[in-house]
Coordinates of C-alpha atoms in Angstrom, one line a residue:
M1 CA -11.7 -42.8 11.9
L2 CA -9.2 -40.1 11.7
T3 CA -6.3 -38.9 14.0
G4 CA -3.7 -36.6 13.6
G5 CA -1.1 -34.6 15.5
G6 CA 2.4 -33.2 15.4
S7 CA 4.3 -33.6 12.3
N8 CA 3.1 -37.4 11.6
G9 CA 0.3 -36.5 9.1
V10 CA -3.2 -37.8 9.6
W11 CA -3.9 -41.4 9.7
Q12 CA -7.4 -43.0 8.7
W13 CA -8.4 -45.9 10.5
N14 CA -10.7 -49.0 10.1
A15 CA -12.8 -48.4 13.3
G16 CA -14.0 -52.1 13.0
S17 CA -10.7 -54.0 12.7
G18 CA -8.4 -51.1 14.5
R19 CA -6.1 -51.3 11.2
V20 CA -4.5 -48.2 9.7
E21 CA -6.1 -48.0 6.1
H22 CA -4.3 -44.7 4.5
V23 CA -1.5 -42.4 5.8
F24 CA -1.9 -38.8 4.5
D25 CA 1.6 -37.2 4.5
G26 CA 2.6 -33.6 4.1
V27 CA 0.1 -32.0 6.5
G28 CA 2.5 -30.2 8.6
G29 CA 2.0 -30.0 12.3
V30 CA -1.7 -30.9 12.5
T31 CA -3.6 -28.5 14.9
G32 CA -7.1 -29.3 13.7
L33 CA -9.1 -31.9 12.0
A34 CA -12.8 -32.3 10.9
M35 CA -14.6 -35.2 8.6
A36 CA -17.3 -34.0 6.2
P37 CA -20.7 -35.4 7.3
D38 CA -20.7 -37.8 4.2
G39 CA -17.2 -38.9 5.1
S40 CA -16.2 -38.2 1.5
S41 CA -13.3 -35.8 2.5
F42 CA -12.0 -34.0 5.6
V43 CA -10.2 -30.8 6.3
T44 CA -6.8 -30.1 8.5
A45 CA -5.8 -27.1 10.0
G46 CA -1.7 -26.9 10.4
S47 CA 1.0 -25.0 11.8
D48 CA 1.9 -23.6 8.6
R49 CA -1.1 -21.6 8.8
A50 CA -3.1 -23.4 6.1
I51 CA -6.4 -25.1 6.0
T52 CA -6.5 -27.8 3.3
R53 CA -9.2 -30.3 2.0
W54 CA -8.3 -34.0 1.4
T55 CA -10.2 -36.8 -0.1
T56 CA -11.0 -39.7 2.2
G57 CA -9.3 -42.9 1.0
A58 CA -7.0 -41.0 -1.4
P59 CA -4.0 -39.8 -0.1
E60 CA -2.4 -39.9 -3.6
A61 CA -5.0 -37.4 -4.5
E62 CA -4.1 -33.5 -4.9
A63 CA -4.7 -31.6 -1.8
Q64 CA -7.2 -28.6 -2.1
H65 CA -6.3 -25.4 -0.4
L66 CA -9.1 -23.9 1.1
L67 CA -7.7 -21.1 3.4
R68 CA -4.1 -19.8 3.7
T69 CA -3.2 -17.0 6.2
T70 CA 0.2 -15.2 6.7
P71 CA -0.6 -12.0 8.2
R72 CA 2.5 -10.0 7.6
V73 CA 2.2 -6.6 9.2
I74 CA 2.1 -3.5 6.7
A75 CA 1.3 -1.2 9.3
Q76 CA 0.8 -0.6 13.2
S77 CA -0.5 2.1 15.4
A78 CA -1.6 2.2 19.1
D79 CA -4.7 3.3 20.6
P80 CA -4.1 6.7 22.3
G81 CA -6.8 5.3 24.8
G82 CA -4.7 2.5 25.9
G83 CA -4.3 -1.3 25.4
R84 CA -5.0 -2.0 21.9
V85 CA -3.4 -1.6 18.5
A86 CA -4.5 -1.4 15.0
M87 CA -2.6 -3.7 12.5
L88 CA -2.9 -3.5 8.8
T89 CA -2.0 -7.1 7.5
S90 CA -1.6 -8.7 4.1
N91 CA -1.3 -12.0 2.2
T92 CA -4.5 -13.4 3.7
V93 CA -5.8 -15.8 1.1
L94 CA -9.7 -17.1 0.9
A95 CA -11.0 -19.9 -1.3
S96 CA -14.6 -21.2 -1.5
P97 CA -14.5 -24.8 -0.9
R98 CA -16.4 -25.2 -4.2
T99 CA -13.6 -23.5 -6.0
P100 CA -10.3 -24.5 -4.0
V101 CA -7.1 -23.6 -4.9
S102 CA -4.2 -26.0 -5.1
A103 CA -1.6 -25.4 -2.3
P104 CA 1.8 -24.6 -3.1
D105 CA 4.7 -26.8 -1.8
D106 CA 6.0 -23.8 -0.3
L107 CA 3.4 -21.8 1.4
S108 CA 5.8 -18.7 2.0
A109 CA 6.1 -18.6 -1.9
E110 CA 4.1 -16.7 -4.2
L111 CA 0.5 -17.7 -4.5
P112 CA -0.4 -20.4 -7.2
P113 CA -2.0 -19.4 -10.5
G114 CA -5.7 -18.5 -10.3
A115 CA -5.3 -17.2 -6.7
A116 CA -4.0 -13.6 -7.3
D117 CA -7.6 -12.1 -7.0
L118 CA -7.8 -13.9 -3.5
N119 CA -5.3 -11.4 -2.2
R120 CA -6.7 -9.7 1.1
T121 CA -5.6 -6.8 3.2
V122 CA -6.9 -7.0 6.6
L123 CA -7.4 -4.6 9.5
L124 CA -7.0 -6.2 13.1
I125 CA -8.0 -4.8 16.2
A126 CA -5.8 -6.5 19.0
E127 CA -5.7 -6.1 22.8
V128 CA -2.1 -6.0 23.7
G129 CA 0.2 -5.5 26.8
P130 CA 3.8 -6.0 27.7
G131 CA 5.1 -9.3 26.6
D132 CA 2.6 -10.0 23.8
H133 CA 3.6 -10.9 20.7
G134 CA 0.4 -10.4 18.5
G135 CA -2.1 -9.8 21.2
R136 CA -5.6 -10.9 21.1
V137 CA -7.8 -9.8 18.1
T138 CA -11.2 -8.5 18.8
R139 CA -12.2 -7.3 15.4
A140 CA -11.3 -8.0 11.8
S141 CA -12.1 -6.0 8.6
V142 CA -11.1 -7.2 5.1
L143 CA -10.2 -4.5 2.7
E144 CA -11.1 -4.9 -1.0
G145 CA -7.3 -4.8 -2.6
G146 CA -4.6 -2.6 -1.6
T147 CA -1.3 -4.1 -0.3
R148 CA 0.5 -1.2 1.0
G149 CA -0.5 1.6 3.4
Q150 CA -0.4 3.2 6.7
V151 CA -2.7 2.8 9.7
R152 CA -3.3 5.6 12.7
F153 CA -5.4 4.7 15.8
L154 CA -7.3 7.9 16.7
P155 CA -9.3 9.2 19.8
E156 CA -13.0 7.8 19.8
D157 CA -12.2 4.6 18.6
R158 CA -11.5 6.0 14.9
V159 CA -8.9 4.3 12.9
D160 CA -7.7 5.8 9.8
L161 CA -6.2 4.0 6.8
Y162 CA -4.3 5.0 3.8
T163 CA -4.2 2.2 1.0
F164 CA -2.3 2.2 -2.2
R165 CA -4.0 0.2 -4.8
G166 CA -2.4 -0.7 -8.1
D167 CA 1.5 -1.2 -9.2
A168 CA 4.7 0.6 -8.5
Y169 CA 3.9 2.9 -11.5
A170 CA 0.5 4.0 -10.9
S171 CA -1.6 3.5 -7.7
E172 CA -5.0 5.1 -6.6
V173 CA -4.6 6.3 -3.0
A174 CA -7.7 5.8 -0.6
L175 CA -8.6 7.0 2.8
L176 CA -10.5 4.8 4.8
S177 CA -11.9 5.3 8.4
Y178 CA -13.1 2.4 10.5
D179 CA -15.0 2.2 14.1
A180 CA -12.4 -0.1 16.2
G181 CA -15.2 -1.1 18.3
T182 CA -17.3 -2.5 15.7
G183 CA -15.2 -3.0 12.8
E184 CA -17.4 -1.0 10.5
Q185 CA -16.4 1.5 7.9
R186 CA -17.2 4.9 8.8
R187 CA -15.7 6.6 5.7
A188 CA -14.2 5.9 2.4
V189 CA -12.5 8.7 0.2
K190 CA -10.6 8.1 -3.1
L191 CA -7.9 10.9 -3.2
D192 CA -7.9 12.7 -6.8
G193 CA -5.4 11.2 -9.3
R194 CA -2.9 8.4 -9.6
V195 CA 0.5 8.3 -7.9
A196 CA 3.5 6.1 -7.6
D197 CA 4.6 5.6 -4.2
T198 CA 7.9 4.7 -2.7
P199 CA 7.5 1.8 -0.1
D200 CA 10.9 2.1 1.1
V201 CA 9.9 5.5 2.7
P202 CA 6.5 4.9 4.7
L203 CA 3.6 7.2 4.5
V204 CA 3.6 9.1 7.7
T205 CA 0.6 10.8 9.6
S206 CA 0.2 13.4 12.2
A207 CA -0.7 12.0 15.7
D208 CA -4.1 14.1 15.5
G209 CA -4.7 12.6 12.3
S210 CA -5.3 15.9 10.4
R211 CA -2.4 15.4 8.1
A212 CA -0.5 12.6 5.9
A213 CA 2.7 12.9 3.6
F214 CA 4.3 10.3 1.3
V215 CA 7.0 10.1 -1.3
S216 CA 5.7 10.1 -4.9
T217 CA 7.6 9.4 -7.9
G218 CA 5.2 9.5 -10.8
K219 CA 5.7 11.9 -13.4
E220 CA 2.8 13.9 -12.8
S221 CA 3.2 13.8 -9.0
K222 CA 6.8 13.5 -8.3
G223 CA 7.8 14.9 -4.8
V224 CA 6.3 14.7 -1.6
T225 CA 2.3 14.7 -1.5
V226 CA 0.5 16.3 1.5
V227 CA -2.8 15.2 2.1
D228 CA -5.5 17.1 4.3
A229 CA -7.5 14.3 6.1
E230 CA -10.3 16.2 7.3
A231 CA -11.1 17.5 3.6
G232 CA -10.1 14.0 2.1
R233 CA -8.0 15.6 -0.6
I234 CA -4.3 15.9 -1.6
R235 CA -3.2 19.5 -0.3
H236 CA 0.2 19.7 -2.0
T237 CA 2.5 18.2 -3.9
L238 CA 6.1 19.5 -2.8
S239 CA 8.7 19.8 -5.2
V240 CA 11.5 18.7 -3.4
G241 CA 14.4 18.6 -6.1
E242 CA 16.7 15.5 -7.5
E243 CA 18.3 14.4 -4.1
P244 CA 16.3 11.4 -2.9
V245 CA 14.1 11.8 -0.1
T246 CA 14.8 8.7 2.6
A247 CA 13.0 9.8 5.7
L248 CA 9.7 11.7 6.6
A249 CA 8.0 13.1 10.0
L250 CA 5.2 15.2 10.7
T251 CA 4.8 17.2 13.9
P252 CA 2.0 15.8 16.3
D253 CA -0.3 18.7 15.0
G254 CA 0.6 18.3 11.3
T255 CA 2.0 21.7 10.9
T256 CA 5.4 21.2 10.1
L257 CA 6.9 18.3 7.6
A258 CA 10.4 17.1 7.9
L259 CA 12.1 15.5 5.1
G260 CA 15.6 13.5 5.5
R261 CA 17.7 13.3 2.4
Q262 CA 20.2 10.7 0.9
D263 CA 23.1 13.5 1.3
G264 CA 22.6 13.5 4.8
R265 CA 20.2 17.3 5.0
V266 CA 17.1 17.7 6.4
D267 CA 14.4 20.0 5.2
L268 CA 11.5 21.5 7.3
W269 CA 8.6 22.4 5.4
D270 CA 5.1 24.1 6.4
A271 CA 2.5 21.5 5.6
R272 CA -0.1 24.2 5.6
S273 CA 1.5 26.4 2.9
G274 CA 3.4 24.3 1.1
R275 CA 6.6 26.1 1.6
R276 CA 9.9 25.3 2.7
T277 CA 11.2 27.1 6.0
T278 CA 14.8 26.0 6.5
S279 CA 17.3 23.4 5.7
F280 CA 20.3 22.1 7.6
P281 CA 22.9 19.3 7.2
A282 CA 22.7 16.7 9.7
H283 CA 25.5 14.5 8.4
S284 CA 28.1 15.3 5.5
E285 CA 28.1 11.8 4.1
D286 CA 25.6 9.2 5.3
A287 CA 22.0 9.6 4.2
V288 CA 19.2 10.1 6.8
T289 CA 17.3 6.8 7.8
A290 CA 14.8 8.0 10.5
L291 CA 13.2 11.0 11.9
A292 CA 11.0 11.9 14.8
F293 CA 9.7 15.0 16.6
T294 CA 9.0 15.4 20.1
P295 CA 5.4 15.8 21.2
D296 CA 5.8 19.3 21.5
G297 CA 7.1 19.4 17.9
R298 CA 10.0 22.0 19.1
R299 CA 13.0 19.2 18.9
L300 CA 13.8 16.9 15.8
A301 CA 15.7 13.4 16.6
V302 CA 17.6 12.8 13.1
A303 CA 19.1 9.2 12.5
T304 CA 22.3 8.7 10.2
E305 CA 24.9 6.3 11.6
T306 CA 24.0 7.9 15.0
V307 CA 21.2 10.1 16.3
Q308 CA 21.4 13.8 16.9
L309 CA 19.0 16.1 18.5
W310 CA 17.8 19.6 16.8
T311 CA 15.8 22.3 17.6
T312 CA 13.2 23.2 14.9
G313 CA 13.0 26.9 15.0
P314 CA 13.9 29.3 12.3
E315 CA 17.5 28.6 12.7
P316 CA 17.9 24.8 13.6
R317 CA 20.7 24.1 16.0
R318 CA 22.1 20.8 17.1
E319 CA 21.6 20.3 20.8
A320 CA 23.1 16.9 21.2
E321 CA 24.5 13.9 19.5
M322 CA 23.4 10.4 21.2
T323 CA 26.5 8.3 20.9
E324 CA 24.9 5.5 22.8
A325 CA 22.7 4.9 19.4
A326 CA 25.7 4.6 17.2
L327 CA 26.2 1.7 15.0
T328 CA 28.8 -0.6 15.8
E329 CA 28.1 -3.7 13.2
E330 CA 28.5 -2.9 9.4
Y331 CA 25.1 -4.7 8.6
D332 CA 23.3 -2.6 11.5
A333 CA 21.1 0.5 10.6
I334 CA 18.7 2.9 12.4
S335 CA 15.4 2.5 10.8
A336 CA 12.7 4.0 13.6
L337 CA 12.7 6.7 16.2
A338 CA 10.0 7.4 18.7
F339 CA 9.9 9.9 21.7
S340 CA 8.1 9.0 25.1
P341 CA 5.0 10.9 26.0
S342 CA 7.2 13.5 28.1
G343 CA 10.0 13.6 25.6
D344 CA 12.5 12.8 28.1
A345 CA 13.1 9.2 26.5
L346 CA 13.8 8.3 22.6
A347 CA 13.4 4.7 21.3
V348 CA 16.0 4.0 18.9
G349 CA 15.1 1.0 16.4
R350 CA 18.3 -0.8 15.1
M351 CA 18.5 -4.4 13.2
T352 CA 19.3 -6.2 16.5
D353 CA 17.6 -4.2 19.4
V354 CA 15.7 -1.3 20.5
R355 CA 17.5 1.1 22.6
V356 CA 15.7 3.7 24.8
L357 CA 18.0 6.7 25.7
S358 CA 17.6 9.8 27.8
T359 CA 17.2 13.0 25.8
R360 CA 18.6 14.7 28.9
T361 CA 22.1 13.1 28.8
G362 CA 22.0 10.8 25.7
G363 CA 22.4 8.0 28.2
R364 CA 21.2 4.4 27.8
I365 CA 18.0 3.7 29.9
A366 CA 17.1 0.4 28.4
V367 CA 17.6 -2.2 25.9
F368 CA 15.1 -4.6 24.3
P369 CA 16.2 -7.2 22.1
V370 CA 14.4 -7.7 18.6
W371 CA 13.3 -11.4 17.6
A372 CA 15.3 -12.6 14.6
S373 CA 15.6 -8.8 13.3
Q374 CA 17.5 -8.2 10.0
S375 CA 14.6 -6.1 8.8
P376 CA 13.8 -2.5 9.1
F377 CA 10.9 -1.3 11.5
L378 CA 7.5 -0.6 10.2
S379 CA 6.4 0.9 13.3
L380 CA 7.9 1.9 16.7
G381 CA 6.3 3.9 19.4
F382 CA 5.0 4.3 22.9
A383 CA 1.6 4.1 24.2
P384 CA -0.5 3.7 27.4
H385 CA -1.6 0.5 28.6
T386 CA -4.3 1.7 30.4
P387 CA -6.7 4.7 29.8
S388 CA -5.0 7.0 32.7
G389 CA -1.7 6.6 30.9
E390 CA -0.1 5.5 34.0
E391 CA 1.1 2.4 32.5
L392 CA 3.5 2.8 29.3
F393 CA 4.3 0.1 26.7
L394 CA 6.8 0.1 23.7
Y395 CA 5.4 -1.6 20.4
A396 CA 7.1 -2.5 17.3
A397 CA 6.6 -4.5 14.0
L398 CA 9.2 -5.3 11.4
K399 CA 9.0 -5.0 7.7
G400 CA 8.1 -8.3 5.6
S401 CA 7.5 -10.0 9.1
T402 CA 4.7 -11.6 10.8
W403 CA 6.2 -10.4 14.2
S404 CA 5.4 -7.7 16.6
G405 CA 6.6 -7.0 19.9
Y406 CA 5.3 -4.9 23.1
W407 CA 7.4 -4.3 26.1
D408 CA 6.8 -2.7 29.5
A409 CA 8.0 0.5 29.2
A410 CA 6.8 2.4 32.4
H411 CA 10.4 2.5 33.9
V412 CA 11.7 4.3 30.8
D413 CA 9.6 7.5 30.7
R414 CA 10.4 9.7 34.0
P415 CA 11.6 6.4 35.5
A416 CA 12.2 7.7 39.3
E417 CA 9.0 9.9 39.4
R418 CA 6.8 7.0 38.3
L419 CA 8.5 4.8 41.0
C420 CA 8.0 7.2 43.4
E421 CA 4.3 7.4 42.4
R422 CA 4.0 3.6 42.9
I423 CA 5.6 3.2 46.3
G424 CA 4.4 6.6 47.7
R425 CA 7.5 7.8 49.7
P426 CA 11.2 8.8 49.1
M427 CA 13.3 5.9 47.7
T428 CA 16.2 4.5 49.7
R429 CA 19.8 4.7 48.1
A430 CA 19.5 1.3 47.2
E431 CA 16.2 1.7 45.2
W432 CA 17.7 5.0 43.7
A433 CA 20.8 2.9 42.3
G434 CA 18.4 0.3 40.9
V435 CA 16.3 2.8 38.6
P436 CA 17.8 2.9 35.3
R437 CA 18.0 6.9 34.3
G438 CA 20.3 7.1 31.6
E439 CA 22.5 9.6 33.7
K440 CA 25.1 9.4 36.4
V441 CA 23.8 11.7 39.1
G442 CA 24.0 11.4 43.2
Y443 CA 21.1 10.0 45.0
R444 CA 18.4 12.5 46.1
P445 CA 15.0 11.9 47.5
V446 CA 12.8 12.2 44.4
C447 CA 9.6 12.0 45.8
L448 CA 9.9 15.4 47.4
E449 CA 8.0 18.3 46.0
G450 CA 9.9 19.9 43.0
A451 CA 12.4 17.2 42.6
G452 CA 12.8 15.0 39.5
S453 CA 15.0 12.2 37.9

C-alpha cells in the first residue's frame, strides 16, 4: 500500500503488519499517486508539474521522468467573440513509459541529455474571465517544433499562428491556422526562405489577421519582413537602415506599419506598397519601447520613458504626453500598450503594474498590479467577456513566465456611460464621485441623451 501527500514523499506500507517498509523522498508536493497493475512500480504527480515513475521497494533506484510540463507563455490573444484566449506555450516535455527520461534535479533547468527532441509547443484554448490566472483549458493542440512565435484569435473560431523553427541565425517561418472549437488544423503554409528573427521585438499581426510583420536580421533578409496572411507569402522585406528597430505595430486593418527606433524616432510605412510615408522624433535620447494604434488607426501611442499620443496623417503631430505613465524607478520600463475598443482608454504595461489612462486627459483611471513582475509583457489587450461586448476584461502575459492575468475592465472604457447602462437612470452625485474617469470635472447627469463621461 502507498500513501503520499504534501512534501513528505511517498510511504510504502505492508498492509498485513501496518508497518512502513520504504520511504521515497524527493517527490515534491504529491498531488497524485497510482500503482502499476503488477505492483512493480508506481507513478507520482507533483506540484513541480512532473509525472515520475518509481520502482516499488527500491527508493534508491533512479526515478524515471515520464512527463514534465512547464507551460511558459510564448504568445496570447483574446477571442473577439468573448470569453476565451488562445495561448501559445512552450517547454512541455513528453516521453513514452518504455523510453523514460531521467528527471533532472532542478526541473526549471535545461532538459537532460536525450530529451531535446521531446520539446513541444502547444496551442491552448482556454475559457477565461476577470480574476482568472490561466483559465480553464478546453482545447490543446501539439505543434511539431517551433518555440517562438505569435498567435491571433480571429472571428469564426479561427486562430492563426506564426512559428519560427530553427536557431537564431536561420529559421523557417510557418503560418498555421487552427479551429478553436475542435483544435484541428485548418491550414499550414511554410513561407519562402529562411530568416533570422529578433525575439526581443515580437512579431505583430493586424487585428483582422490580414498581415504580420517581424524584424529579420539575416544577411539575405535584413530589415522588417511583412507577411500577406491571406496569400500565405512574404510580401515585402523593408530596408530600414542601420538604426535598430525596437518596437512594431500594425493598424487594425493592416495597411500601416509603425517602427520604433533605438534613437527615439518612429517611421510609418505603407504595408501594402512597402514604402515609407513619414518619420518623426518621439524622443531625443530614449529608445521607443512599445507602440499601439487606436482602433480607427488615426492615432499612435508611443512609449519611451513616458507615453505620447500622435496623429498618423501625412504630417504627424503630438497631441498629448501622458505623464501618469512616466517611469519613476530606475529598473522600470514600459513594454506594452493597448487601447480600449472605444479608444478612450489606454493600458500601459510596466514592470510593476498596468496603468489605464484616459486618452482625453491623460489622467489615471485604474491601476492593476502585476504578479512578481520583473519581466516585459508578451501580450496586453482588451477583449469582450461576452459576445455582446458589454463586459470587458483586460488580459496580459509576461515573457519567460507561466503567469497570465485577467482583470475586469468594464469600468475603464467609457466608465460613466457603462454604469449608466447598468443602473438605467441618472447617477447621483455620490455615484458620480465614485466613478474613475481619469479627469476632474463637475457632476452632470450622464444618463441624459447626448451626455458623456
